[in-house]
Each structure stands twice: as structure tokens, then as C-alpha cells.
Short mmCIF file of C-alpha atoms in Angstrom, two decimals:
data_model
loop_
_atom_site.label_atom_id
_atom_site.label_comp_id
_atom_site.label_asym_id
_atom_site.label_seq_id
_atom_site.Cartn_x
_atom_site.Cartn_y
_atom_site.Cartn_z
CA UNK A 287 -23.97 -17.84 -24.08
CA UNK A 288 -22.86 -20.13 -26.91
CA UNK A 289 -21.10 -18.93 -29.83
CA UNK A 290 -18.78 -16.43 -28.02
CA UNK A 291 -17.80 -19.80 -25.20
CA UNK A 292 -16.73 -21.49 -29.13
CA UNK A 293 -15.64 -18.09 -30.23
CA UNK A 294 -13.07 -17.59 -27.04
CA UNK A 295 -12.43 -21.23 -26.27
CA UNK A 296 -11.52 -21.87 -30.13
CA UNK A 297 -9.88 -18.30 -30.98
CA UNK A 298 -8.47 -17.59 -27.51
CA UNK A 299 -8.06 -20.75 -24.84
CA UNK A 300 -7.14 -23.06 -28.07
CA UNK A 301 -4.23 -20.71 -28.93
CA UNK A 302 -2.88 -20.05 -26.39
CA UNK A 303 -2.66 -23.56 -24.94
CA UNK A 304 -1.30 -24.22 -27.94
CA UNK A 305 2.02 -22.79 -28.32
CA UNK A 306 2.32 -22.92 -23.98
CA UNK A 307 2.37 -26.81 -25.02
CA UNK A 308 4.71 -26.36 -27.80
CA UNK A 309 7.04 -24.31 -25.30
CA UNK A 310 6.70 -27.48 -22.33
CA UNK A 311 6.44 -30.07 -23.96
CA UNK A 312 9.49 -32.60 -25.14
CA UNK A 313 8.83 -35.53 -26.85
CA UNK A 314 5.26 -35.71 -25.13
CA UNK A 315 6.41 -35.14 -22.48
CA UNK A 316 5.69 -32.47 -20.05
CA UNK A 317 8.86 -30.82 -18.35
CA UNK A 318 6.80 -28.72 -15.86
CA UNK A 319 10.47 -28.46 -13.79
CA UNK A 320 11.33 -25.59 -16.75
CA UNK A 321 9.22 -23.21 -14.90
CA UNK A 322 11.48 -23.05 -11.79
CA UNK A 323 14.10 -23.24 -14.21
CA UNK A 324 13.27 -19.51 -16.41
CA UNK A 325 12.23 -17.97 -13.87
CA UNK A 326 16.23 -19.54 -11.66
CA UNK A 327 17.50 -17.04 -14.87
CA UNK A 328 19.26 -14.11 -14.13
CA UNK A 329 18.11 -11.86 -17.25
CA UNK A 330 14.57 -13.28 -16.78
CA UNK A 331 14.51 -11.93 -13.23
CA UNK A 332 15.82 -8.77 -13.75
CA UNK A 333 12.72 -8.60 -17.23
CA UNK A 334 10.18 -10.14 -14.06
CA UNK A 335 11.70 -7.02 -11.57
CA UNK A 336 11.24 -4.68 -14.44
CA UNK A 337 7.87 -4.76 -15.13
CA UNK A 338 6.11 -4.84 -11.61
CA UNK A 339 8.16 -1.82 -11.18
CA UNK A 340 7.98 0.45 -13.90
CA UNK A 341 3.99 -0.92 -13.32
CA UNK A 342 3.68 0.13 -9.80
CA UNK A 343 6.03 3.74 -10.96
CA UNK A 344 3.20 3.87 -13.90
CA UNK A 345 0.30 3.65 -11.71
CA UNK A 346 1.49 5.87 -9.15
CA UNK A 347 2.95 8.58 -11.55
CA UNK A 348 -0.81 7.80 -13.12
CA UNK A 349 -2.48 8.75 -9.90
CA UNK A 350 -0.18 11.50 -8.91
CA UNK A 351 -0.59 13.71 -12.31
CA UNK A 352 -4.70 12.50 -13.02
CA UNK A 353 -6.15 12.49 -9.57
CA UNK A 354 -6.27 16.67 -10.07
CA UNK A 355 -7.78 16.39 -13.06
CA UNK A 356 -10.62 14.06 -11.73
CA UNK A 357 -11.50 16.94 -9.65
CA UNK A 358 -11.73 18.75 -11.90
CA UNK A 359 -14.42 17.27 -14.47
CA UNK A 360 -16.03 16.23 -11.52
CA UNK A 361 -16.92 19.75 -9.43
CA UNK A 362 -15.94 22.63 -11.64
CA UNK A 363 -17.98 23.81 -14.62
CA UNK A 364 -16.37 26.13 -16.82
CA UNK A 365 -16.45 26.70 -20.73
CA UNK A 366 -14.62 24.02 -23.64
CA UNK A 367 -15.34 21.56 -20.45
CA UNK A 368 -16.72 18.39 -23.31
CA UNK A 369 -13.73 19.40 -25.75
CA UNK A 370 -11.26 19.26 -22.52
CA UNK A 371 -12.81 15.68 -22.13
CA UNK A 372 -12.57 14.34 -25.16
CA UNK A 373 -8.89 15.94 -25.58
CA UNK A 374 -8.76 14.19 -22.33
CA UNK A 375 -9.24 10.69 -23.90
CA UNK A 376 -8.06 10.79 -27.21
CA UNK A 377 -4.81 9.11 -25.97
CA UNK A 378 -6.61 5.82 -24.32
CA UNK A 379 -7.53 5.47 -27.57
CA UNK A 380 -4.65 5.60 -30.04
CA UNK A 381 -2.29 3.02 -30.33
CA UNK A 382 0.44 1.95 -27.73
CA UNK A 383 2.71 2.70 -31.84
CA UNK A 384 0.71 5.81 -31.94
CA UNK A 385 2.05 6.50 -28.05
CA UNK A 386 5.74 5.20 -28.95
CA UNK A 387 6.01 7.37 -31.71
CA UNK A 388 4.15 10.07 -30.31
CA UNK A 389 6.90 10.61 -27.18
CA UNK A 390 9.90 9.19 -29.43
CA UNK A 391 9.02 12.88 -31.67
CA UNK A 392 8.88 14.63 -28.47
CA UNK A 393 11.81 13.13 -26.08
CA UNK A 394 14.17 11.16 -28.72
CA UNK A 395 16.52 11.68 -31.24
CA UNK A 396 16.07 14.32 -33.78
CA UNK A 397 12.85 15.19 -31.52
CA UNK A 398 11.71 18.93 -30.05
CA UNK A 399 13.71 18.01 -26.19
CA UNK A 400 16.72 16.97 -28.97
CA UNK A 401 16.60 20.06 -31.39
CA UNK A 402 16.03 22.63 -28.20
CA UNK A 403 17.82 21.67 -25.85
CA UNK A 404 19.81 18.86 -26.58
CA UNK A 405 18.46 15.68 -23.84
CA UNK A 406 17.34 12.77 -25.34
CA UNK A 407 15.57 10.76 -22.71
CA UNK A 408 14.03 8.00 -25.15
CA UNK A 409 17.78 6.11 -23.78
CA UNK A 410 16.55 6.48 -19.81
CA UNK A 411 13.26 4.67 -17.86
CA UNK A 412 10.43 8.16 -17.50
CA UNK A 413 10.41 7.94 -21.69
CA UNK A 414 8.46 4.73 -21.02
CA UNK A 415 6.78 6.31 -17.86
CA UNK A 416 5.24 9.55 -19.49
CA UNK A 417 4.48 7.75 -22.50
CA UNK A 418 2.64 5.36 -20.24
CA UNK A 419 1.46 8.96 -17.70
CA UNK A 420 0.13 9.95 -21.54
CA UNK A 421 -1.38 6.89 -22.87
CA UNK A 422 -3.36 5.43 -19.03
CA UNK A 423 -4.24 9.50 -17.64
CA UNK A 424 -7.55 9.18 -18.86
CA UNK A 425 -8.62 6.01 -17.46
CA UNK A 426 -8.17 7.57 -13.52
CA UNK A 427 -10.11 10.43 -14.91
CA UNK A 428 -13.44 8.41 -15.94
CA UNK A 429 -12.87 5.72 -13.63
CA UNK A 430 -13.07 8.23 -10.03
CA UNK A 431 -14.10 11.95 -11.51
CA UNK A 432 -17.07 9.65 -12.63
CA UNK A 433 -17.84 8.71 -9.62
CA UNK A 434 -16.80 11.81 -8.06
CA UNK A 435 -19.18 14.16 -9.93
CA UNK A 436 -21.42 11.81 -8.55
CA UNK A 437 -20.63 11.88 -4.43
CA UNK A 438 -23.29 13.90 -2.98
CA UNK A 439 -21.05 16.87 -1.49
CA UNK A 440 -23.35 18.23 1.00
CA UNK A 441 -22.03 15.59 3.61
CA UNK A 442 -18.29 17.12 2.63
CA UNK A 443 -20.23 20.43 3.33
CA UNK A 444 -21.64 19.83 6.26
CA UNK A 445 -18.05 18.16 7.70
CA UNK A 446 -17.20 22.26 6.68
CA UNK A 447 -20.16 23.03 9.26
CA UNK A 448 -18.89 21.02 12.09
CA UNK A 449 -15.27 22.21 12.39
CA UNK A 450 -13.26 20.10 9.98
CA UNK A 451 -10.71 21.66 8.08
CA UNK A 452 -11.35 21.82 3.71
CA UNK A 453 -8.13 18.90 3.79
CA UNK A 454 -9.49 17.07 6.86
CA UNK A 455 -13.03 17.14 5.20
CA UNK A 456 -11.70 15.13 2.09
CA UNK A 457 -9.87 12.86 3.60
CA UNK A 458 -12.76 12.05 6.29
CA UNK A 459 -15.34 11.92 3.79
CA UNK A 460 -14.89 11.90 0.10
CA UNK A 461 -11.26 9.01 0.12
CA UNK A 462 -13.28 6.92 1.63
CA UNK A 463 -16.18 7.04 -0.95
CA UNK A 464 -13.43 7.67 -3.13
CA UNK A 465 -11.73 4.28 -2.54
CA UNK A 466 -13.44 2.03 -4.08
CA UNK A 467 -13.23 3.71 -7.87
CA UNK A 468 -9.81 5.28 -6.90
CA UNK A 469 -8.69 1.48 -6.72
CA UNK A 470 -10.02 0.44 -9.70
CA UNK A 471 -8.41 2.66 -11.74
CA UNK A 472 -5.09 1.94 -10.53
CA UNK A 473 -5.04 -1.44 -10.98
CA UNK A 474 -6.44 -0.47 -14.14
CA UNK A 475 -3.54 1.26 -14.85
CA UNK A 476 -0.86 -1.34 -13.26
CA UNK A 477 -2.84 -4.43 -15.63
CA UNK A 478 -2.36 -2.05 -19.46
CA UNK A 479 1.45 -0.71 -17.58
CA UNK A 480 1.68 -4.77 -16.87
CA UNK A 481 1.52 -6.03 -19.79
CA UNK A 482 2.70 -2.74 -21.98
CA UNK A 483 4.28 -4.14 -25.35
CA UNK A 484 4.21 -1.22 -27.96
CA UNK A 485 5.43 1.75 -26.17
CA UNK A 486 8.39 -0.21 -24.23
CA UNK A 487 9.30 -1.74 -28.13
CA UNK A 488 9.35 1.83 -29.92
CA UNK A 489 10.58 3.73 -26.75
CA UNK A 490 12.84 1.05 -24.42
CA UNK A 491 15.85 -0.01 -26.63
CA UNK A 492 17.84 -3.39 -25.69
CA UNK A 493 17.93 -2.26 -22.18
CA UNK A 494 14.68 -1.74 -20.97
CA UNK A 495 12.42 -5.09 -21.17
CA UNK A 496 9.24 -5.99 -19.96
CA UNK A 497 7.60 -9.50 -20.05
CA UNK A 498 6.01 -9.00 -22.84
CA UNK A 499 7.87 -7.78 -24.94
CA UNK A 500 10.60 -10.63 -23.93
CA UNK A 501 7.40 -13.11 -24.98
CA UNK A 502 7.94 -11.23 -27.94
CA UNK A 503 11.70 -11.58 -28.85
CA UNK A 504 11.92 -15.41 -27.21
CA UNK A 505 9.56 -16.45 -29.87
CA UNK A 506 10.28 -14.36 -32.18
CA UNK A 507 14.12 -14.16 -32.74
CA UNK A 508 15.65 -15.97 -30.90
CA UNK A 509 12.27 -18.80 -31.26
CA UNK A 510 12.90 -20.44 -27.91
CA UNK A 511 9.17 -21.61 -27.76
CA UNK A 512 10.31 -23.09 -23.64
CA UNK A 513 11.44 -19.66 -22.41
CA UNK A 514 8.70 -18.01 -23.92
CA UNK A 515 5.65 -20.56 -23.13
CA UNK A 516 6.76 -19.60 -18.97
CA UNK A 517 6.75 -16.12 -19.23
CA UNK A 518 3.32 -16.85 -20.69
CA UNK A 519 1.97 -18.67 -17.49
CA UNK A 520 3.80 -15.86 -15.01
CA UNK A 521 2.35 -13.70 -16.99
CA UNK A 522 -1.25 -15.37 -16.87
CA UNK A 523 -1.14 -16.08 -13.33
CA UNK A 524 -0.83 -12.26 -12.80
CA UNK A 525 -3.08 -11.26 -14.81
CA UNK A 526 -5.38 -13.81 -13.77
CA UNK A 527 -4.83 -11.97 -9.96
CA UNK A 528 -5.39 -8.33 -10.86
CA UNK A 529 -8.56 -9.22 -12.96
CA UNK A 530 -9.41 -10.64 -9.67
CA UNK A 531 -8.85 -8.05 -7.35
CA UNK A 532 -10.58 -5.29 -9.40
CA UNK A 533 -13.75 -7.43 -10.48
CA UNK A 534 -13.66 -6.94 -5.73
CA UNK A 535 -13.08 -3.62 -6.11
CA UNK A 536 -15.74 -3.09 -9.41
CA UNK A 537 -18.94 -4.45 -7.29
CA UNK A 538 -17.57 -2.49 -3.98
CA UNK A 539 -18.11 0.34 -5.82
CA UNK A 540 -21.34 -0.91 -7.40
CA UNK A 541 -23.04 -1.88 -3.69
CA UNK A 542 -21.39 0.58 -0.85
CA UNK A 543 -22.50 4.01 -2.64
CA UNK A 544 -25.42 6.27 -3.11
CA UNK A 545 -24.75 9.06 -5.46
CA UNK A 546 -26.51 12.29 -7.03
CA UNK A 547 -27.37 13.67 -10.59
CA UNK A 548 -23.83 13.87 -11.72
CA UNK A 549 -24.84 17.61 -14.10
CA UNK A 550 -26.14 19.02 -10.05
CA UNK A 551 -22.64 18.58 -9.04
CA UNK A 552 -20.67 20.82 -11.23
CA UNK A 553 -20.02 24.73 -10.13
CA UNK A 554 -18.14 27.22 -11.72
CA UNK A 555 -14.38 28.78 -9.91
CA UNK A 556 -14.31 30.17 -6.69
CA UNK A 557 -11.29 31.59 -5.27
CA UNK A 558 -7.49 31.51 -6.39
CA UNK A 559 -7.11 27.92 -4.97
CA UNK A 560 -9.64 26.61 -7.52
CA UNK A 561 -8.55 29.32 -10.02
CA UNK A 562 -4.71 28.00 -9.75
CA UNK A 563 -5.79 24.05 -9.62
CA UNK A 564 -8.22 24.62 -13.24
CA UNK A 565 -4.49 25.83 -14.22
CA UNK A 566 -2.34 24.09 -13.32
CA UNK A 567 -4.81 20.76 -14.93
CA UNK A 568 -4.63 22.75 -17.06
CA UNK A 569 -1.02 23.79 -17.64
CA UNK A 570 0.10 19.34 -17.62
CA UNK A 571 -2.96 18.31 -19.80
CA UNK A 572 -1.21 20.58 -22.21
CA UNK A 573 2.19 19.62 -21.77
CA UNK A 574 2.13 15.89 -21.00
CA UNK A 575 -1.47 15.18 -23.40
CA UNK A 576 -1.42 17.38 -26.54
CA UNK A 577 2.60 18.81 -26.90
CA UNK A 578 3.43 15.02 -27.58
CA UNK A 579 0.82 14.72 -30.59
CA UNK A 580 1.47 17.78 -31.48
CA UNK A 581 5.09 17.18 -32.08
CA UNK A 582 4.11 14.19 -33.40
CA UNK A 583 2.14 16.08 -37.04
CA UNK A 584 5.02 18.79 -36.59
CA UNK A 585 7.99 15.82 -37.07
CA UNK A 586 5.50 14.42 -40.48
CA UNK A 587 5.20 17.57 -41.80
CA UNK A 588 9.51 18.42 -41.48
CA UNK A 589 9.85 17.18 -45.50
CA UNK A 590 8.82 20.47 -47.94
CA UNK A 591 5.33 20.23 -50.09
CA UNK A 592 3.78 17.58 -47.41
CA UNK A 593 6.87 14.71 -48.39
CA UNK A 594 6.56 12.40 -46.38
CA UNK A 595 2.98 11.74 -46.03
CA UNK A 596 3.25 11.25 -50.45
CA UNK A 597 5.93 8.86 -49.56
CA UNK A 598 3.72 6.35 -48.45
CA UNK A 599 2.14 6.35 -52.08
CA UNK A 600 4.75 4.96 -53.82
CA UNK A 601 6.44 1.77 -52.73
CA UNK A 602 9.98 0.29 -51.65
CA UNK A 603 10.27 -3.15 -53.10
CA UNK A 604 12.16 -3.58 -49.17
CA UNK A 605 9.80 -4.21 -45.71
CA UNK A 606 6.54 -3.36 -47.84
CA UNK A 607 5.35 -5.27 -50.74
CA UNK A 608 2.58 -2.73 -51.97
CA UNK A 609 2.48 1.17 -50.94
CA UNK A 610 2.34 2.14 -47.15
CA UNK A 611 -0.08 4.38 -47.71
CA UNK A 612 -2.12 1.10 -48.36
CA UNK A 613 -2.31 0.14 -44.74
CA UNK A 614 -4.75 2.71 -44.25
CA UNK A 615 -7.11 0.83 -46.72
CA UNK A 616 -6.16 -2.05 -44.79
CA UNK A 617 -6.20 -1.15 -41.74
CA UNK A 618 -10.12 0.14 -42.13
CA UNK A 619 -11.56 -2.91 -44.45
CA UNK A 620 -10.01 -5.05 -41.27
CA UNK A 621 -11.83 -2.51 -38.35
CA UNK A 622 -14.63 -2.87 -39.76
CA UNK A 623 -15.41 -6.87 -39.95
CA UNK A 624 -13.92 -7.37 -36.14
CA UNK A 625 -15.27 -4.76 -35.65
CA UNK A 626 -18.49 -6.94 -36.61
CA UNK A 627 -17.39 -9.92 -35.14
CA UNK A 628 -16.86 -8.45 -31.90
CA UNK A 629 -20.19 -6.43 -31.11
CA UNK A 630 -22.61 -9.60 -32.62
CA UNK A 631 -20.19 -11.77 -29.59
CA UNK A 632 -19.99 -9.33 -26.91
CA UNK A 633 -23.61 -8.23 -27.57
CA UNK A 634 -25.10 -11.86 -27.44
CA UNK A 635 -22.33 -12.63 -24.36
CA UNK A 636 -23.50 -8.90 -22.12
CA UNK A 637 -27.63 -10.25 -23.06
CA UNK A 638 -27.08 -13.70 -20.63
CA UNK A 639 -24.90 -11.89 -18.56
CA UNK A 640 -27.90 -9.35 -18.55
CA UNK A 641 -30.16 -12.44 -17.57
CA UNK A 642 -31.91 -12.11 -13.51
CA UNK A 643 -31.64 -15.88 -13.94
CA UNK A 644 -28.19 -16.61 -15.21
CA UNK A 645 -26.33 -19.68 -13.28
CA UNK A 646 -23.02 -18.82 -11.30
CA UNK A 647 -21.15 -20.37 -14.45
CA UNK A 648 -22.81 -18.12 -17.57
CA UNK A 649 -21.37 -14.87 -13.69
CA UNK A 650 -18.61 -16.12 -13.87
CA UNK A 651 -17.55 -16.47 -17.84
CA UNK A 652 -17.85 -12.30 -17.44
CA UNK A 653 -14.13 -12.17 -15.78
CA UNK A 654 -13.44 -15.16 -18.39
CA UNK A 655 -14.45 -12.13 -21.32
CA UNK A 656 -11.27 -9.55 -19.66
CA UNK A 657 -8.98 -12.26 -20.15
CA UNK A 658 -7.57 -11.28 -23.52
CA UNK A 659 -7.01 -7.86 -22.42
CA UNK A 660 -4.21 -8.69 -20.11
CA UNK A 661 -2.75 -12.52 -21.15
CA UNK A 662 -0.50 -11.67 -24.04
CA UNK A 663 -1.29 -10.23 -27.71
CA UNK A 664 2.15 -12.15 -29.04
CA UNK A 665 1.46 -15.18 -26.98
CA UNK A 666 -2.05 -14.65 -29.08
CA UNK A 667 -0.87 -14.07 -32.10
CA UNK A 668 1.55 -17.47 -32.82
CA UNK A 669 -0.77 -19.40 -31.32
CA UNK A 670 -2.98 -18.39 -33.95
CA UNK A 671 -0.25 -19.54 -36.68
CA UNK A 672 0.16 -22.45 -33.93
CA UNK A 673 -3.39 -23.94 -33.50
CA UNK A 674 -5.11 -22.68 -36.69
CA UNK A 675 -2.70 -24.18 -38.80
CA UNK A 676 -3.89 -27.46 -40.63
CA UNK A 677 -7.98 -28.79 -41.85
CA UNK A 678 -10.69 -27.97 -40.88
CA UNK A 679 -9.33 -24.34 -39.10
CA UNK A 680 -6.31 -23.75 -41.59
CA UNK A 681 -6.39 -20.25 -41.91
CA UNK A 682 -2.68 -18.95 -41.55
CA UNK A 683 -3.62 -17.80 -45.35
CA UNK A 684 -6.84 -16.31 -44.45
CA UNK A 685 -7.74 -12.24 -44.32
CA UNK A 686 -10.09 -13.35 -41.76
CA UNK A 687 -7.25 -14.39 -39.02
CA UNK A 688 -6.75 -10.40 -38.71
CA UNK A 689 -10.00 -9.71 -37.35
CA UNK A 690 -10.27 -12.68 -35.11
CA UNK A 691 -7.24 -11.69 -32.84
CA UNK A 692 -8.72 -7.37 -32.88
CA UNK A 693 -12.00 -8.92 -32.29
CA UNK A 694 -10.45 -10.67 -28.86
CA UNK A 695 -9.42 -6.94 -28.08
CA UNK A 696 -12.70 -5.76 -28.60
CA UNK A 697 -15.71 -7.71 -27.72
CA UNK A 698 -14.44 -7.44 -23.96
CA UNK A 699 -15.02 -2.99 -24.77
CA UNK A 700 -18.48 -4.27 -25.98
CA UNK A 701 -19.45 -6.08 -23.17
CA UNK A 702 -18.11 -3.33 -20.70
CA UNK A 703 -20.70 -0.38 -23.20
CA UNK A 704 -23.84 -2.80 -23.34
CA UNK A 705 -24.20 -5.00 -20.08
CA UNK A 706 -25.48 -1.95 -17.43
CA UNK A 707 -27.24 -0.80 -20.38
CA UNK A 708 -29.07 -4.52 -20.91
CA UNK A 709 -29.58 -4.72 -16.96
CA UNK A 710 -31.33 -1.58 -16.42
CA UNK A 711 -34.18 -2.91 -19.41
CA UNK A 712 -37.28 -3.47 -16.94
CA UNK A 713 -38.44 -7.26 -17.29
CA UNK A 714 -42.14 -6.17 -17.00
CA UNK A 715 -42.06 -4.70 -20.79
CA UNK A 716 -39.82 -7.98 -21.82
CA UNK A 717 -42.95 -9.58 -20.21
CA UNK A 718 -45.95 -7.91 -21.50
CA UNK A 719 -44.24 -7.61 -24.63
CA UNK A 720 -44.94 -11.77 -24.16
CA UNK A 721 -47.75 -11.76 -22.97
CA UNK A 722 -48.84 -10.06 -26.07
CA UNK A 723 -48.06 -12.52 -28.18
CA UNK A 724 -44.07 -11.45 -29.37
CA UNK A 725 -41.01 -14.02 -29.84
CA UNK A 726 -38.25 -13.09 -28.20
CA UNK A 727 -36.82 -12.22 -31.51
CA UNK A 728 -39.91 -9.44 -31.51
CA UNK A 729 -39.34 -8.79 -27.89
CA UNK A 730 -35.48 -7.78 -28.33
CA UNK A 731 -36.32 -5.97 -31.87
CA UNK A 732 -39.66 -4.09 -30.89
CA UNK A 733 -38.30 -3.54 -26.59
CA UNK A 734 -34.28 -3.96 -25.70
CA UNK A 735 -32.76 -2.72 -29.17
CA UNK A 736 -34.50 0.65 -28.83
CA UNK A 737 -33.06 1.44 -24.85
CA UNK A 738 -29.61 -0.14 -26.15
CA UNK A 739 -28.91 1.67 -29.61
CA UNK A 740 -26.95 3.91 -28.52
CA UNK A 741 -25.22 2.60 -25.96
CA UNK A 742 -25.01 -0.80 -28.60
CA UNK A 743 -23.17 2.30 -31.42
CA UNK A 744 -20.75 2.92 -28.18
CA UNK A 745 -19.90 -0.39 -27.81
CA UNK A 746 -19.51 -0.81 -31.71
CA UNK A 747 -17.14 2.56 -31.51
CA UNK A 748 -14.81 1.45 -29.35
CA UNK A 749 -14.73 -2.08 -30.73
CA UNK A 750 -13.64 0.06 -34.04
CA UNK A 751 -10.92 2.47 -31.93
CA UNK A 752 -9.39 -0.78 -29.99
CA UNK A 753 -9.44 -3.01 -33.49
CA UNK A 754 -7.69 -0.70 -35.22
CA UNK A 755 -5.00 -0.05 -33.34
CA UNK A 756 -4.17 -3.53 -32.41
CA UNK A 757 0.09 -4.52 -31.97
CA UNK A 758 0.64 -7.11 -30.34
CA UNK A 759 -0.99 -10.04 -32.08
CA UNK A 760 -1.42 -8.02 -35.42
CA UNK A 761 2.46 -8.59 -35.57
CA UNK A 762 3.16 -11.87 -35.95
CA UNK A 763 -0.20 -12.52 -38.15
CA UNK A 764 -0.53 -9.77 -40.80
CA UNK A 765 0.93 -10.29 -43.97
CA UNK A 766 3.59 -8.55 -46.45
CA UNK A 767 1.61 -7.66 -48.49
CA UNK A 768 -1.55 -6.16 -46.36
CA UNK A 769 0.35 -4.64 -43.14
CA UNK A 770 -2.19 -2.73 -40.66
CA UNK A 771 -1.20 0.74 -40.09
CA UNK A 772 0.13 -0.25 -36.03
CA UNK A 773 2.10 -2.78 -37.87
CA UNK A 774 3.07 -0.92 -40.46
CA UNK A 775 4.60 2.00 -38.15
CA UNK A 776 6.75 -0.32 -36.17
CA UNK A 777 8.09 -1.52 -39.63
CA UNK A 778 9.07 1.63 -40.36
CA UNK A 779 10.80 2.66 -36.95
CA UNK A 780 12.84 -0.30 -36.96
CA UNK A 781 14.56 0.98 -40.42
CA UNK A 782 16.92 3.82 -40.63
CA UNK A 783 16.82 6.45 -42.36
CA UNK A 784 15.34 10.15 -42.49
CA UNK A 785 12.72 9.17 -45.10
CA UNK A 786 11.71 5.82 -43.45
CA UNK A 787 10.90 8.33 -39.82
CA UNK A 788 9.14 10.72 -41.27
CA UNK A 789 6.93 7.94 -42.89
CA UNK A 790 6.13 6.65 -39.39
CA UNK A 791 5.68 10.06 -37.99
CA UNK A 792 2.85 10.76 -40.90
CA UNK A 793 1.76 7.06 -40.67
CA UNK A 794 0.96 7.67 -36.45
CA UNK A 795 -0.27 11.21 -37.02
CA UNK A 796 -2.82 9.22 -40.10
CA UNK A 797 -3.46 6.64 -37.55
CA UNK A 798 -4.16 9.42 -34.55
CA UNK A 799 -6.83 10.84 -36.89
CA UNK A 800 -8.53 8.40 -37.72
CA UNK A 801 -8.87 7.40 -34.34
CA UNK A 802 -10.08 10.95 -33.02
CA UNK A 803 -12.42 11.18 -35.39
CA UNK A 804 -13.67 7.76 -34.31
CA UNK A 805 -13.90 9.15 -30.48
CA UNK A 806 -15.54 12.39 -31.37
CA UNK A 807 -18.51 10.35 -32.35
CA UNK A 808 -18.10 8.65 -29.70
CA UNK A 809 -18.45 11.78 -27.27
CA UNK A 810 -21.77 12.64 -29.44
CA UNK A 811 -23.31 9.50 -28.52
CA UNK A 812 -22.25 9.36 -24.85
CA UNK A 813 -24.91 10.00 -22.23
CA UNK A 814 -23.72 9.64 -19.01
CA UNK A 815 -25.16 5.57 -18.31
CA UNK A 816 -23.00 5.02 -22.27
CA UNK A 817 -20.40 7.05 -21.51
CA UNK A 818 -18.00 6.33 -19.32
CA UNK A 819 -15.69 2.93 -19.23
#
């Protein structure tokens, strides 16, 4: 645990504490009354209210549209099911900047709806809600559908034989068993939408602002660190409460159910009702998930002769000091470095947490590992500049700063992927190897590694995809001569002109293709134990 604790203390706790202290301290004295003053401001209360209600609305809409798909993937067997599962998961691994760009190409100015019917939604909250559903659809399908597929269908069939209707049997037998998974999925979606940044930054405009977007505005535009620090504390408290509830629901899910092999529960659709449900889910996926990405690709090809892609190879001397296409190579390098760091840190943490004799303090660190996913990435990024600005850790000019920030987000995914597999390794195998004279390192190499190799590769793939799309912290610390792909897309979208918009669509398409390729590799490595998140 020494290295993971040191890593998170140095590159997460310290930067966040540094920026909060900078905002709430004046002449060395704490101004805790500033918290009440900031929260009492009408514009801040409006931001808090909008953040909360849009997260609730996004969560409800996601559950409404994704739960039927979870049933289809769990109970129905049809051609192309595995390919469709990968398609559903693509939006989740895409950077939020790409999701925002895709919906901007669909519902924004000069978007598909604008061209066909003169309708624009980019100035309404519906664009944000639909983009959040697009991004989180797979969370519900994977979390709820994964458990649903393992529930014994004979329990519901027994209720039907005793006279219950299909709806009554589902409501009284299946739904109570699914409740922990539904609650866990809802909390995850709420967490992601409550801390939304890239989607709201692109689609919200000046009218809509979440806490995360407001922290960014107060930090970079207004430079009001006091208000930004207060908003960081508010978000930190909210995220802590969400993660506590999430941990409770996960424990219920792990201990309350008896499960069967998921491969034995899916059947071919039977009857008009099941075929209609399958058709409705396929139509929803086509319109809500596939259409925005297809429009994104189409917009990137509007210029004849791949003009927008060719324009990426020329430096414009403006926002970019290098050709925008250089962001592709820069992002890949950063993502590889971040993946290596995340795998080492997350792997060590998972190994420590998997030990049966782990103390309460070590087990408590499991919940703390999730905090980087919910705490303001903007705060972390700006905190890097404040905390890591003097010897012996003056990293402001170092390239490693970006991979370190990206690894903070990737490490929790590594832990969540590897921990169940490590806990499933029979300890008697390790003990037998030790009795035969193997050193601890050889026990790990000969016993644990062969069993967890596939989970390790899946974890590395998730960390790579997440690192590639990290935006909130990277937007502060990426240098102008080495922008990452999400930062380059955001900068192009912020500039007027058809060429800049087209280049943003082209870069977003490249980023989408790279993330989708990583996902397809994950799907080939996926097993029942390591494939769900």
C-alpha cells in the first residue's frame, strides 16, 4: 500500500488541499465564513440547483431508456448480440468532448436537425440531457443487465404458474432482486452527470453551468479562487455522500443473491411482445447512440477531398503552436505513460485490498480510490500548477504532469477490474508455492499472474481509453505546443469559422476511432468475470 498511498497523497490530496487553502486563506487566516457567503449568492445557488436537477433528470431518463435494453441483453439471444454490446459500450469510453461534439453536429447550428427541419436544441437543456443518456446508457445496460442475466428465471416462471401476471411476477420477484443493481447504476449515472464538465461546457453555452463548469470559469476566467474553493468543497461533500451510498448498494448486490450461469438464461425471442421490445431497443440504440456518431463522421467529411483532415496537418500560428494532427501522437504517448502508471498503482492497491488479512484501514482506502472520479478534475488540474511549482517537485514544465493527472482517473478502473479476480484466487495455491520454497515475487509470477493476466490486460485497456479522453485536468496543464486530442477539440470549437468547426469534427472522429479500437480489443479479452464494470 505504500506506493499507492504516497501517489494519491502527493498527486491528489495535496493539489486539492493546496487550491482549497489558497482560496479560503487570507494573510494566513482561514475565512470559513466565506463558505456561507458564496453559497448564499443567487447565481451560485442557481448553479447548485441546476447541477442537482439536471443530474436527477439525466439519471431518470437514462434508466427509462436503458432498462429495456438491459432486459434484452440479459434474456434474449439474437444474431449480432456481441457486436451490439460493443456498440452500446462505445459512448461510455468516448471522451465527453467527443460526446458533446457528436450532439453539436446533430442538434446544434448547421447540425442535422437544423439542416432538415430548422430545429436547434444546443441552446436548450434537452441537448445536455440527451448527451448524458448517450454517455451513460452502457452503465445501466452493463450493471443491471449483467446481474439480470445471472438471475434464475425459474423463480419468475414459478410465480407465473401460481397465477401471477407477467407484470406482477416481474414486480414482485425480479425487481426486488434487481433493486441493488438498479440503485448502483443510478448512483453511478448521477455521479457522472453531477460532475459533468465536457458535455455542459460544449452544449450548455452561457445559459447552463454545472458546479464543475463554474469551478472552471471562476478559476480560469474570473480567477476567483475563493469561490472556486467553496464550490470544490461543496462538490467534494456531495460526491463523498454519493460514494458512501454506492458502496452500501454494492455490498448488498454482492451478498444478497444466488446467481446462475448467465449463458443459460438467454433465449430466442418468442411472441410479438418480445420481438416488439427487441425492435424498440434496436431503434433506440440506432437513434440515440449510433446516429450522433454517424453525423459526427459525416460532418468531418463535408469538405471535399478530406479537406478538414488535410487541414489538421498545417500549423495555423494561432491557438496551436504545432499542427493539430500532432495532438494525436501526443495523446497516444501520454495515454501509454498514464496507463503504465495506473496499472502499477492500481495493481498494487488491488493486490493489497485482495488480501484476506487486510486491516480496516486498508479496506477503507478502497473507497478513497474512487474519489478522483468524482472530485473536480478542474480543481486537480489547477491544483497541480499551484502545488507542484517549487523544488523538489517543480513539475510545471515537465511532460510527466499530464500522464500523472490522467493516471489518477485510470487507477480506480484498474482496481475495480482486478480486485474481483484477485479475490477469487485460491489462497491455498499461494501457500503451497510458498511451502515449496518460492519467494513472494515468484509466487506472484507463477501463481497470481497467469490467473489475472486477462484482467490485467482489460484493466490496462480501460485505463488507456480513459486517459486518452481525460479533459478536465488536462485542459489546465497541457502545454500549447503539446495539446492532447480533447484539448485540441475544445480549442477548435471555441473559435469561429467553418474550418475550425470541421477540424474539430475530424479530430473528434479520430479520437472516437482510437477509443473504439481499444474497446474492441477489450471485448475480445472480456470474460464473465472481468468484462462488466
